Amino acid sequence: MSSELPFERPLAELRKKIDELKHFGAEKQIDFSDEIARLEERYKQLESEVYGGMSAAQIMHMARHHQRPTSLDYISLIFTDFVELHGDRVFADDLAIVGGLAKLNGMPVTVVGHQRGKDTKDNIQRFFGSPHPEGFRKALRFMQQANKFGRPIITLIDTKGAYPGDTAEERNQSEAIARNLLEMANFGVPIVCVVIGEGGSGGALALGVGNRVLMLENAIYSVISPNGAASILWKDASKADQAAEAMKITAKDLLEFGVIEEIIPEPQGGAHRDKAAQAESIKEALWRNLQELGKLSPDELREDRYRKFRKVGRFGTAELE
Amino acid sequence: MFKDLFQKKKYAVVPSERTKRDIPEGLMNRCPKCGQIQLSKELEKNLKVCSGCGHHYRLNAWERIAMTLDEGRLFEIDENLVSEDPLDFPGYASKLEQQKANSGLKDAVVTGEGEIGGFPVVIGVMSFDFFSGSMGSVVGEKVTRAIERATEKKLPLVLFSTSGGARMQESILSLMQMAKTSAALAKFHEQGGLFISVFTDPTLGGVSASFASLGDYILAEPGAIVGFAGRIVIEQTIRQKLPDNFQTAEFNLKHGQLDKVVPRKEMKAILTKLLDMHAWKGEPADVQ
Ligand SMILES: [Zn+2]
């Protein structure tokens, strides 16, 4: 499968041309170094043009890139001593959620995230990263443990949304999400959330009530997927790109709305181009934020979280007749 | 004492033109469920419940308030909060104007204080006739302020929900209202507050997946559709037709999601009973 997105095609074509020229020069023993240098210069310029001015829709496609690193990728790169835990103790082990204990720079933490599949088969058993109620309850169980033992909580958000199926409804999807929102608000340990890919709807927010919410540069976060919005608003799911623009779903937008605290830069061309470098910058941000939050008492942490969410929203006041 | 305090304040006595607006034009009304034709006046007298099949018609916020609060009297709070168009979303501003004109409401929830069976409460009542009861910044803010008021004054909280879900036109800001209201409820519950949540038809998405599901007691009106995802989305996902009773209050009761399905006629009595049980601070009566 080709890894470039449609808007990256001019870059891929130029790269191919440069490679061909190099290959041809080597084969025929002709010196093209001036020409190659000129093209490399052009490539750099084109690269900053393409990636410098990405539209919301282009960012959305980047956030959904099939090679984009998942929660498990980051967990293995950022933490040591990861002990994966399973199950909600009641019904099942929802593989759309992964988590457990790990160490961050030697400090024990609880980490929990949405998990998309690596391939079709993996995706089917992980429901494409869309949790059932037992997934949210599994995450809650891990977080309650963290709260009990005084460990910081780190969540990695990457889902199109909660699973919209009959079995999920029968087991009370609404309650599972709502319960997480309430419980997360109450925990007396630091919570740092990172939106690493797609933050879709209540299924994302159910892991998202943190003291700090960080977002990768090309991640998105919205109340409904742009595809869903397009089909409701314009009865046409193919207008997702248009909806992506209208819905203000990028990290920049969310920083401006006060919904997130920090944007974590990505390598040129997206997180998948250099997973190790990306993991390193996430690790740095996590550590820095946890250091700051570590100074707060449990009550201060609760109050800090309350204030963060309490202020979100924009409205006006009307004159009363 | 509470009553004295009450009388000094301005009451919003249920405005009659607002309640009347939703009553079907003409004298007769046909039940959408069983087709029975009945006099609109009779239907109204029957609390908008079909005498033939028991179908509960949807109520707007003021009709619900009239039926629930003593003498239909609400001391309304935050009635001046109005939605803005923070995202400059195509068509939102004009749709808001249209919704205000059609419903006579400023947004999809009315909040305030009143009494139920003599017990003072903070109450919030959602209205499906304003923007399908969707939750944007204003609904989130008004519900949060109501919760905070109940926390501060140590009053019981009663919320009647009906909602199509989050208000897409406010995107992430509307999503965050779920966290905001739930965090306020976390504080309320920590303090030992009593929250009775009542689901009415329909309650879906962001409202059912936040404050409405966090009651100490969860009641629902008969036949009310309550769930997270909508029927159409689910049918597309599982590529199957869902049974007719899917996500009804009775279905949800059977699946352990509700405490009780309460017919409209009994709602006030049940609420009063629950409030009474929690207001009791005395000694046990002498047992003979
Ligand atoms: Zn009928």
Coordinates of C-alpha atoms and ligand atoms in Angstrom, one line a residue:
Chain A
M1 CA 0.0 0.0 0.0
S2 CA 1.4 3.4 -0.9
S3 CA 2.0 5.6 2.1
E4 CA 1.5 9.0 0.6
L5 CA -1.7 10.9 0.8
P6 CA -3.1 12.6 -2.3
F7 CA -1.9 16.0 -1.3
E8 CA 1.6 14.6 -0.8
R9 CA 1.8 13.2 -4.4
P10 CA 3.8 16.1 -5.9
L11 CA 6.5 15.4 -3.2
A12 CA 6.5 11.7 -3.9
E13 CA 6.9 12.4 -7.6
L14 CA 9.8 14.8 -7.2
R15 CA 11.5 12.3 -4.8
K16 CA 11.1 9.6 -7.5
K17 CA 12.6 11.9 -10.1
I18 CA 15.6 12.6 -7.9
D19 CA 16.1 9.0 -7.1
E20 CA 15.9 8.1 -10.8
L21 CA 18.5 10.7 -11.7
K22 CA 20.8 9.5 -9.0
H23 CA 20.4 5.9 -10.2
F24 CA 20.9 6.9 -13.8
G25 CA 24.0 9.0 -13.0
A26 CA 25.5 6.1 -11.1
E27 CA 24.8 3.6 -13.9
K28 CA 26.1 5.8 -16.7
Q29 CA 28.8 7.3 -14.5
I30 CA 27.6 10.9 -15.3
D31 CA 27.9 13.6 -12.7
F32 CA 24.5 15.1 -12.0
S33 CA 25.4 16.5 -8.6
D34 CA 24.5 20.1 -9.5
E35 CA 21.1 19.0 -10.9
I36 CA 20.5 16.8 -7.9
A37 CA 21.4 19.6 -5.5
R38 CA 19.0 21.9 -7.3
L39 CA 16.2 19.4 -7.2
E40 CA 16.8 18.7 -3.5
E41 CA 16.6 22.4 -2.9
R42 CA 13.3 22.4 -4.8
Y43 CA 12.1 19.4 -2.7
K44 CA 12.7 21.2 0.5
Q45 CA 10.8 24.2 -0.7
L46 CA 7.9 22.1 -1.9
E47 CA 7.9 20.2 1.4
S48 CA 7.5 23.3 3.4
E49 CA 4.8 24.4 1.0
V50 CA 2.8 21.1 1.3
Y51 CA 3.2 20.6 5.0
G52 CA 3.3 24.2 6.0
G53 CA -0.2 25.0 4.9
M54 CA -2.2 21.9 5.5
S55 CA -5.9 22.3 5.5
A56 CA -8.1 20.8 8.2
A57 CA -9.2 18.0 5.8
Q58 CA -5.6 17.2 5.0
I59 CA -4.8 17.0 8.7
M60 CA -7.8 14.7 9.1
H61 CA -6.3 12.3 6.5
M62 CA -3.0 12.5 8.2
A63 CA -4.6 11.7 11.6
R64 CA -6.1 8.6 10.0
H65 CA -3.0 7.5 8.1
H66 CA -2.8 3.7 8.0
Q67 CA 0.8 3.8 9.1
R68 CA 0.2 6.3 11.9
P69 CA 1.7 4.9 15.2
T70 CA -0.9 3.5 17.6
S71 CA -1.1 3.5 21.4
L72 CA 0.9 0.2 21.7
D73 CA 3.6 1.6 19.4
Y74 CA 4.0 4.6 21.7
I75 CA 3.8 2.6 24.8
S76 CA 6.7 0.4 23.8
L77 CA 8.8 3.4 22.7
I78 CA 8.0 5.8 25.6
F79 CA 7.8 3.5 28.7
T80 CA 9.7 0.7 30.2
D81 CA 8.5 -2.4 32.1
F82 CA 5.0 -2.3 30.6
V83 CA 2.7 -4.8 32.2
E84 CA -0.4 -5.1 30.1
L85 CA -3.6 -5.8 32.1
H86 CA -6.9 -7.0 30.8
G87 CA -10.6 -7.0 31.2
D88 CA -13.4 -5.2 33.0
R89 CA -13.9 -8.0 35.6
V90 CA -17.5 -8.2 34.6
F91 CA -18.1 -9.0 31.0
A92 CA -15.1 -9.1 28.7
D93 CA -11.7 -7.9 27.7
D94 CA -12.4 -5.2 25.1
L95 CA -9.3 -5.1 22.8
A96 CA -10.2 -1.6 21.6
I97 CA -8.7 -0.4 24.9
V98 CA -5.2 -1.3 26.0
G99 CA -3.5 -0.4 29.2
G100 CA -1.6 -1.3 32.3
L101 CA 1.3 -0.4 34.4
A102 CA 4.6 1.0 33.1
K103 CA 7.5 3.2 34.1
L104 CA 8.1 6.7 32.7
N105 CA 11.7 7.7 33.3
G106 CA 11.6 5.2 36.2
M107 CA 8.4 6.4 37.7
P108 CA 5.5 4.0 37.9
V109 CA 2.4 5.2 36.0
T110 CA -0.9 3.8 34.7
V111 CA -1.2 4.1 30.9
V112 CA -4.4 3.5 29.0
G113 CA -5.4 4.1 25.4
H114 CA -7.6 3.3 22.5
Q115 CA -6.1 0.7 20.2
R116 CA -6.7 0.5 16.4
G117 CA -5.7 -2.6 14.6
K118 CA -2.5 -3.1 12.6
D119 CA -4.3 -4.9 9.8
T120 CA -7.8 -6.0 8.9
K121 CA -7.8 -9.1 11.1
D122 CA -6.4 -7.1 14.1
N123 CA -8.9 -4.3 13.4
I124 CA -11.8 -6.7 13.5
Q125 CA -10.9 -8.0 17.0
R126 CA -10.3 -4.5 18.1
F127 CA -13.4 -3.0 16.6
F128 CA -11.3 -0.5 14.8
G129 CA -10.5 1.1 18.1
S130 CA -14.1 1.8 19.0
P131 CA -14.8 0.6 22.5
H132 CA -17.9 -1.2 23.9
P133 CA -19.0 -0.3 27.4
E134 CA -16.7 -3.0 28.7
G135 CA -13.8 -1.1 27.2
F136 CA -14.6 2.1 29.0
R137 CA -15.1 0.1 32.2
K138 CA -11.8 -1.6 31.7
A139 CA -10.1 1.8 31.3
L140 CA -12.0 3.0 34.4
R141 CA -10.8 0.0 36.4
F142 CA -7.1 0.8 35.5
M143 CA -7.6 4.4 36.4
Q144 CA -9.2 3.6 39.7
Q145 CA -6.2 1.4 40.5
A146 CA -3.9 4.3 39.7
N147 CA -6.0 6.6 42.0
K148 CA -5.8 4.1 44.8
F149 CA -2.1 3.6 44.6
G150 CA -1.3 7.3 43.9
R151 CA 0.1 6.7 40.4
P152 CA -0.3 9.4 37.7
I153 CA -2.6 8.5 34.8
I154 CA -1.6 8.9 31.2
T155 CA -4.2 8.3 28.5
L156 CA -3.6 8.0 24.7
I157 CA -6.7 9.0 22.7
D158 CA -7.2 7.5 19.2
T159 CA -10.7 6.5 18.2
K160 CA -13.4 7.3 15.7
G161 CA -15.8 7.0 18.7
A162 CA -17.6 4.6 20.9
Y163 CA -18.9 1.5 19.1
P164 CA -22.4 2.2 17.8
G165 CA -23.9 -1.3 18.0
D166 CA -26.9 -3.0 19.6
T167 CA -24.8 -5.0 22.1
A168 CA -23.1 -1.8 23.2
E169 CA -26.4 -0.2 23.8
E170 CA -27.7 -3.3 25.7
R171 CA -24.8 -3.0 28.1
N172 CA -25.4 0.8 28.5
Q173 CA -22.8 2.6 26.4
S174 CA -24.1 5.9 27.7
E175 CA -23.6 5.0 31.3
A176 CA -20.1 3.7 30.7
I177 CA -19.0 6.9 29.1
A178 CA -20.8 9.2 31.6
R179 CA -19.3 7.2 34.5
N180 CA -15.8 7.7 33.2
L181 CA -16.4 11.5 32.9
L182 CA -17.5 11.7 36.5
E183 CA -14.9 9.4 38.0
M184 CA -12.0 11.1 36.1
A185 CA -13.1 14.4 37.4
N186 CA -12.8 13.1 40.9
F187 CA -9.4 11.4 40.9
G188 CA -6.7 12.8 43.2
V189 CA -3.8 11.9 40.9
P190 CA -2.4 13.8 38.0
I191 CA -4.0 13.0 34.6
V192 CA -2.4 13.8 31.3
C193 CA -4.1 12.9 28.1
V194 CA -2.6 12.9 24.6
V195 CA -4.7 12.9 21.5
I196 CA -2.4 10.9 19.2
G197 CA -4.7 10.4 16.2
E198 CA -8.4 10.8 16.0
G199 CA -10.4 12.0 18.9
G200 CA -13.9 11.1 18.1
S201 CA -16.9 12.1 20.2
G202 CA -17.8 10.7 23.6
G203 CA -15.7 7.7 23.0
A204 CA -12.6 9.9 23.0
L205 CA -13.7 12.1 25.9
A206 CA -14.3 9.0 28.1
L207 CA -10.5 8.9 28.3
G208 CA -10.1 12.7 28.1
V209 CA -10.9 14.3 31.4
G210 CA -7.3 15.3 32.3
N211 CA -5.5 18.1 34.0
R212 CA -3.6 18.6 30.8
V213 CA -4.8 17.6 27.4
L214 CA -2.1 17.6 24.8
M215 CA -2.5 17.0 21.1
L216 CA -0.2 15.9 18.3
E217 CA 0.2 18.5 15.6
N218 CA -1.8 16.5 13.1
A219 CA -4.3 14.9 15.4
I220 CA -8.0 15.9 15.3
Y221 CA -10.6 16.1 18.0
S222 CA -14.3 16.7 17.5
V223 CA -17.8 16.0 18.7
I224 CA -18.7 13.8 15.7
S225 CA -16.6 12.5 12.9
P226 CA -16.6 14.9 9.9
N227 CA -18.1 12.1 7.9
G228 CA -20.9 11.7 10.3
A229 CA -21.5 15.5 10.5
A230 CA -21.6 15.7 6.7
S231 CA -24.2 12.9 6.4
I232 CA -26.4 14.5 9.0
L233 CA -26.0 18.1 7.9
W234 CA -25.8 17.7 4.1
K235 CA -27.1 14.2 3.7
D236 CA -23.8 13.4 2.0
A237 CA -20.9 11.6 3.8
S238 CA -18.6 12.4 0.9
K239 CA -18.6 16.0 2.0
A240 CA -16.4 15.0 5.0
D241 CA -13.6 17.3 3.9
Q242 CA -15.9 20.2 3.9
A243 CA -17.2 19.3 7.3
A244 CA -13.7 19.0 8.6
E245 CA -13.0 22.6 7.7
A246 CA -16.3 23.9 9.2
M247 CA -16.0 22.0 12.5
K248 CA -12.6 23.4 13.6
I249 CA -11.1 20.1 14.6
T250 CA -7.3 20.8 14.4
A251 CA -4.9 21.2 17.4
K252 CA -4.5 24.8 16.6
D253 CA -8.3 25.4 16.8
L254 CA -8.6 23.5 20.0
L255 CA -5.7 25.4 21.6
E256 CA -7.5 28.6 20.7
F257 CA -10.7 27.4 22.3
G258 CA -8.9 26.5 25.5
V259 CA -9.8 22.9 25.2
I260 CA -6.1 21.7 25.0
E261 CA -3.0 23.0 26.7
E262 CA -0.3 22.1 24.3
I263 CA 0.5 21.0 20.8
I264 CA 3.2 18.4 20.4
P265 CA 5.0 19.0 17.1
E266 CA 5.3 16.1 14.6
P267 CA 8.1 15.2 12.3
Q268 CA 7.8 16.8 8.8
G269 CA 5.2 14.7 7.0
G270 CA 3.6 13.2 10.1
A271 CA 4.3 11.0 13.1
H272 CA 4.6 7.9 11.0
R273 CA 7.7 9.2 9.2
D274 CA 9.8 9.0 12.4
K275 CA 8.0 7.1 15.2
A276 CA 11.1 7.1 17.5
A277 CA 11.4 10.9 17.3
Q278 CA 7.7 11.4 17.8
A279 CA 7.7 9.1 20.9
E280 CA 10.6 11.1 22.2
S281 CA 8.8 14.4 22.0
I282 CA 5.6 12.9 23.5
K283 CA 7.8 11.5 26.4
E284 CA 9.3 14.9 27.0
A285 CA 5.9 16.6 27.1
L286 CA 4.5 14.0 29.4
W287 CA 7.4 14.2 31.8
R288 CA 7.4 18.0 31.9
N289 CA 3.6 18.1 32.6
L290 CA 3.8 15.4 35.2
Q291 CA 6.6 17.2 37.0
E292 CA 4.5 20.4 37.2
L293 CA 1.3 18.5 38.3
G294 CA 3.3 16.5 40.9
K295 CA 3.5 19.7 43.0
L296 CA -0.3 19.7 43.5
S297 CA -2.1 18.0 46.3
P298 CA -5.0 15.6 45.5
D299 CA -7.6 18.4 46.2
E300 CA -5.6 20.9 44.1
L301 CA -5.5 18.4 41.2
R302 CA -9.3 17.9 41.4
E303 CA -9.8 21.7 41.5
D304 CA -7.4 22.3 38.7
R305 CA -9.3 19.8 36.5
Y306 CA -12.6 21.3 37.5
R307 CA -11.5 24.8 36.5
K308 CA -10.1 23.5 33.2
F309 CA -13.4 22.0 32.1
R310 CA -15.7 24.5 33.9
K311 CA -14.6 27.4 31.7
V312 CA -15.1 25.7 28.3
G313 CA -18.0 27.0 26.2
R314 CA -19.0 30.2 24.5
F315 CA -22.3 32.0 24.8
G316 CA -23.8 35.4 25.1
T317 CA -26.5 37.1 27.2
A318 CA -29.7 38.5 25.9
E319 CA -31.6 41.5 27.2
L320 CA -34.7 40.2 28.9
E321 CA -38.0 41.7 27.9
Chain B
M1 CA -38.8 30.3 55.5
F2 CA -38.0 29.1 52.1
K3 CA -41.4 30.1 51.0
D4 CA -40.9 33.7 52.2
L5 CA -37.7 33.9 50.3
F6 CA -39.6 32.7 47.3
Q7 CA -42.3 35.3 47.3
K8 CA -39.8 38.1 47.1
K9 CA -38.5 36.8 43.8
K10 CA -39.9 37.2 40.4
Y11 CA -41.8 34.2 39.3
A12 CA -42.1 33.1 35.8
V13 CA -45.6 31.7 36.0
V14 CA -46.0 29.4 33.0
P15 CA -46.8 31.7 30.2
S16 CA -50.0 30.5 28.6
E17 CA -49.2 31.5 25.1
R18 CA -46.0 29.5 25.2
T19 CA -47.8 26.4 26.4
K20 CA -50.5 26.8 23.9
R21 CA -48.2 27.1 21.0
D22 CA -47.4 23.5 21.1
I23 CA -50.9 22.2 21.3
P24 CA -52.1 21.2 17.9
E25 CA -54.3 23.6 16.0
G26 CA -57.9 22.7 16.0
L27 CA -60.1 20.8 18.3
M28 CA -59.2 17.2 17.4
N29 CA -56.0 15.3 17.6
R30 CA -55.0 12.0 16.1
C31 CA -52.6 9.8 18.1
P32 CA -49.5 9.1 16.0
K33 CA -49.3 5.6 17.5
C34 CA -52.8 4.1 17.5
G35 CA -54.6 6.6 15.3
Q36 CA -57.3 7.3 17.8
I37 CA -58.9 10.7 17.4
Q38 CA -59.5 12.6 20.6
L39 CA -60.5 16.1 21.6
S40 CA -57.4 18.2 22.1
K41 CA -58.9 19.5 25.3
E42 CA -59.4 15.9 26.6
L43 CA -55.8 15.0 25.6
E44 CA -54.5 18.0 27.5
K45 CA -56.6 17.1 30.5
N46 CA -55.0 13.6 30.3
L47 CA -51.5 15.2 30.5
K48 CA -51.0 14.6 26.8
V49 CA -51.3 10.8 27.1
C50 CA -53.4 9.0 24.6
S51 CA -56.5 7.5 26.3
G52 CA -56.5 4.7 23.7
C53 CA -53.0 3.3 23.8
G54 CA -51.2 5.3 26.5
H55 CA -48.8 6.9 24.1
H56 CA -47.0 9.8 25.8
Y57 CA -46.8 12.8 23.6
R58 CA -43.7 14.9 23.7
L59 CA -43.9 17.9 26.0
N60 CA -42.1 21.2 25.7
A61 CA -40.2 22.5 28.8
W62 CA -43.1 24.8 30.0
E63 CA -45.7 22.1 29.7
R64 CA -43.5 19.8 31.7
I65 CA -42.9 22.5 34.3
A66 CA -46.6 23.2 34.6
M67 CA -47.2 19.5 35.4
T68 CA -44.3 19.0 37.7
L69 CA -43.9 22.0 39.9
D70 CA -46.3 23.0 42.6
E71 CA -48.8 25.5 41.1
G72 CA -46.6 25.3 38.0
R73 CA -44.4 28.0 39.5
L74 CA -40.7 28.2 38.6
F75 CA -38.2 30.8 39.7
E76 CA -36.3 30.7 36.5
I77 CA -32.5 31.3 36.5
D78 CA -30.1 32.1 33.7
E79 CA -32.9 32.7 31.3
N80 CA -30.8 35.3 29.5
L81 CA -28.1 32.9 28.3
V82 CA -28.1 32.6 24.5
S83 CA -26.1 30.6 22.0
E84 CA -23.5 32.3 19.9
D85 CA -21.9 31.0 16.8
P86 CA -18.3 30.5 18.0
L87 CA -17.2 28.5 15.0
D88 CA -18.8 30.7 12.4
F89 CA -20.5 27.5 11.3
P90 CA -22.4 27.6 8.0
G91 CA -26.1 28.2 8.7
Y92 CA -26.0 28.1 12.5
A93 CA -26.8 31.7 13.3
S94 CA -29.9 31.7 11.1
K95 CA -31.0 28.3 12.4
L96 CA -30.8 29.6 16.0
E97 CA -33.1 32.4 15.1
Q98 CA -35.6 30.1 13.5
Q99 CA -35.5 27.7 16.5
K100 CA -36.1 30.6 18.9
A101 CA -39.1 31.8 16.9
N102 CA -40.6 28.3 16.6
S103 CA -40.2 27.3 20.2
G104 CA -40.5 30.5 22.1
L105 CA -37.4 29.4 24.0
K106 CA -33.9 30.9 24.1
D107 CA -32.3 27.5 24.2
A108 CA -33.0 23.8 24.8
V109 CA -33.2 23.8 28.6
V110 CA -35.1 25.8 31.2
T111 CA -33.6 25.8 34.7
G112 CA -34.6 27.2 38.0
E113 CA -36.0 26.5 41.5
G114 CA -39.4 25.4 42.5
E115 CA -41.2 23.0 44.7
I116 CA -42.4 19.5 44.1
G117 CA -45.0 18.2 46.7
G118 CA -43.8 21.0 49.0
F119 CA -40.1 20.0 48.7
P120 CA -37.8 22.7 47.3
V121 CA -35.7 21.6 44.3
V122 CA -33.4 22.9 41.7
I123 CA -34.9 21.7 38.4
G124 CA -33.8 21.6 34.8
V125 CA -36.2 20.7 32.0
M126 CA -35.0 20.1 28.4
S127 CA -37.2 20.9 25.4
F128 CA -37.0 18.9 22.2
D129 CA -38.7 21.6 20.2
F130 CA -35.6 23.8 20.4
F131 CA -32.9 22.4 18.1
S132 CA -33.9 18.8 18.9
G133 CA -32.8 19.4 22.5
S134 CA -29.2 19.4 21.4
M135 CA -26.5 20.4 23.9
G136 CA -24.3 23.3 23.0
S137 CA -22.5 25.7 25.3
V138 CA -25.7 27.2 26.7
V139 CA -27.3 23.9 27.6
G140 CA -24.0 22.8 29.2
E141 CA -23.6 26.1 31.1
K142 CA -27.2 26.2 32.3
V143 CA -27.2 22.6 33.5
T144 CA -23.8 23.2 35.2
R145 CA -25.0 26.3 37.0
A146 CA -28.1 24.4 38.1
I147 CA -25.9 21.7 39.5
E148 CA -23.7 24.2 41.2
R149 CA -26.7 26.0 42.7
A150 CA -28.0 22.7 44.1
T151 CA -24.6 22.0 45.5
E152 CA -24.3 25.4 47.1
K153 CA -27.9 25.5 48.5
K154 CA -27.8 21.8 49.4
L155 CA -31.0 21.2 47.4
P156 CA -32.1 18.1 45.6
L157 CA -31.7 18.2 41.8
V158 CA -34.2 17.0 39.3
L159 CA -33.4 17.0 35.6
F160 CA -35.8 16.0 32.8
S161 CA -33.8 15.2 29.7
T162 CA -34.7 15.0 26.1
S163 CA -32.1 15.5 23.4
G164 CA -30.9 14.4 20.0
G165 CA -27.3 14.6 21.3
A166 CA -24.6 17.2 21.0
R167 CA -25.0 20.3 19.0
M168 CA -22.7 19.7 16.0
Q169 CA -22.5 23.3 15.1
E170 CA -20.5 24.0 18.2
S171 CA -18.3 21.0 17.6
I172 CA -15.6 20.5 20.3
L173 CA -17.2 23.1 22.6
S174 CA -20.4 21.0 22.7
L175 CA -18.5 17.8 23.4
M176 CA -16.8 19.4 26.4
Q177 CA -20.1 20.2 28.0
M178 CA -20.4 16.5 28.7
A179 CA -17.2 16.7 30.8
K180 CA -18.3 20.1 32.4
T181 CA -21.7 18.9 33.6
S182 CA -20.3 15.5 34.8
A183 CA -17.5 17.2 36.7
A184 CA -20.1 19.5 38.4
L185 CA -22.1 16.3 39.3
A186 CA -19.0 14.7 40.7
K187 CA -18.8 17.6 43.3
F188 CA -22.5 17.4 43.9
H189 CA -22.5 13.7 44.6
E190 CA -19.3 14.0 46.8
Q191 CA -21.3 16.3 49.0
G192 CA -24.1 13.8 49.3
G193 CA -26.6 15.6 47.0
L194 CA -29.7 13.9 45.7
F195 CA -30.1 13.8 41.9
I196 CA -33.1 12.3 40.3
S197 CA -32.7 12.0 36.5
V198 CA -35.8 11.5 34.3
F199 CA -35.4 10.4 30.7
T200 CA -38.1 11.5 28.4
D201 CA -38.5 10.8 24.7
P202 CA -36.0 10.8 23.1
T203 CA -32.7 11.2 24.9
L204 CA -29.6 10.2 23.0
G205 CA -25.9 10.9 22.5
G206 CA -24.0 13.5 24.5
V207 CA -26.8 14.1 27.0
S208 CA -27.5 10.5 27.8
A209 CA -23.8 9.8 27.9
S210 CA -23.2 12.5 30.5
F211 CA -25.3 14.1 33.2
A212 CA -28.6 12.3 32.4
S213 CA -27.0 8.9 33.2
L214 CA -25.5 10.0 36.5
G215 CA -28.6 10.2 38.7
D216 CA -28.9 8.5 42.0
Y217 CA -32.3 7.4 40.7
I218 CA -33.0 7.2 37.0
L219 CA -36.6 7.2 35.9
A220 CA -38.1 7.2 32.4
E221 CA -41.5 7.9 30.8
P222 CA -43.1 4.9 29.1
G223 CA -42.0 4.4 25.5
A224 CA -39.2 6.9 25.8
I225 CA -36.3 6.2 23.4
V226 CA -33.0 6.4 25.4
G227 CA -29.6 5.4 24.2
F228 CA -26.2 6.5 23.0
A229 CA -26.2 5.9 19.3
G230 CA -29.2 6.4 17.1
R231 CA -31.2 3.6 15.5
I232 CA -30.2 4.4 12.0
V233 CA -26.4 4.5 12.8
I234 CA -26.7 1.2 14.6
E235 CA -28.6 -0.5 11.8
Q236 CA -25.9 0.6 9.4
T237 CA -23.1 -0.7 11.7
I238 CA -24.6 -4.1 12.3
R239 CA -26.3 -4.4 8.9
Q240 CA -29.5 -5.7 10.6
K241 CA -32.9 -4.4 11.4
L242 CA -33.4 -3.7 15.1
P243 CA -36.6 -4.8 16.9
D244 CA -39.3 -2.2 17.3
N245 CA -38.9 -2.0 21.1
F246 CA -35.1 -1.4 20.9
Q247 CA -33.9 1.4 23.2
T248 CA -37.4 2.0 24.6
A249 CA -37.7 2.7 28.3
E250 CA -39.2 -0.8 28.8
F251 CA -36.3 -2.4 26.9
N252 CA -33.8 -0.5 28.9
L253 CA -35.5 -1.4 32.2
K254 CA -35.2 -5.0 31.2
H255 CA -31.5 -4.5 30.6
G256 CA -31.0 -3.0 34.0
Q257 CA -30.4 0.5 32.9
L258 CA -33.3 2.2 34.8
D259 CA -34.8 2.2 38.2
K260 CA -38.3 2.6 37.1
V261 CA -40.6 3.4 34.2
V262 CA -43.1 5.9 35.5
P263 CA -46.3 6.9 33.6
R264 CA -46.7 10.7 33.4
K265 CA -49.8 10.6 35.7
E266 CA -47.7 9.1 38.5
M267 CA -44.5 11.1 37.9
K268 CA -45.1 13.9 40.4
A269 CA -46.2 11.4 43.1
I270 CA -43.1 9.3 42.6
L271 CA -40.8 12.4 42.7
T272 CA -42.5 13.6 45.8
K273 CA -42.1 10.2 47.5
L274 CA -38.4 10.1 46.7
L275 CA -37.8 13.6 47.8
D276 CA -39.7 12.9 51.0
M277 CA -37.5 9.8 51.8
H278 CA -34.4 12.0 51.5
A279 CA -35.8 15.0 53.4
W280 CA -36.4 12.9 56.5
K281 CA -34.1 13.8 59.3
G282 CA -36.0 12.8 62.4
E283 CA -36.0 9.9 64.8
P284 CA -37.7 6.6 64.0
A285 CA -41.2 6.5 65.1
D286 CA -42.0 4.5 68.2
V287 CA -42.5 0.9 67.3
Q288 CA -45.3 -0.6 69.3
Ligands
ZN1 ZN -52.8 6.2 21.0

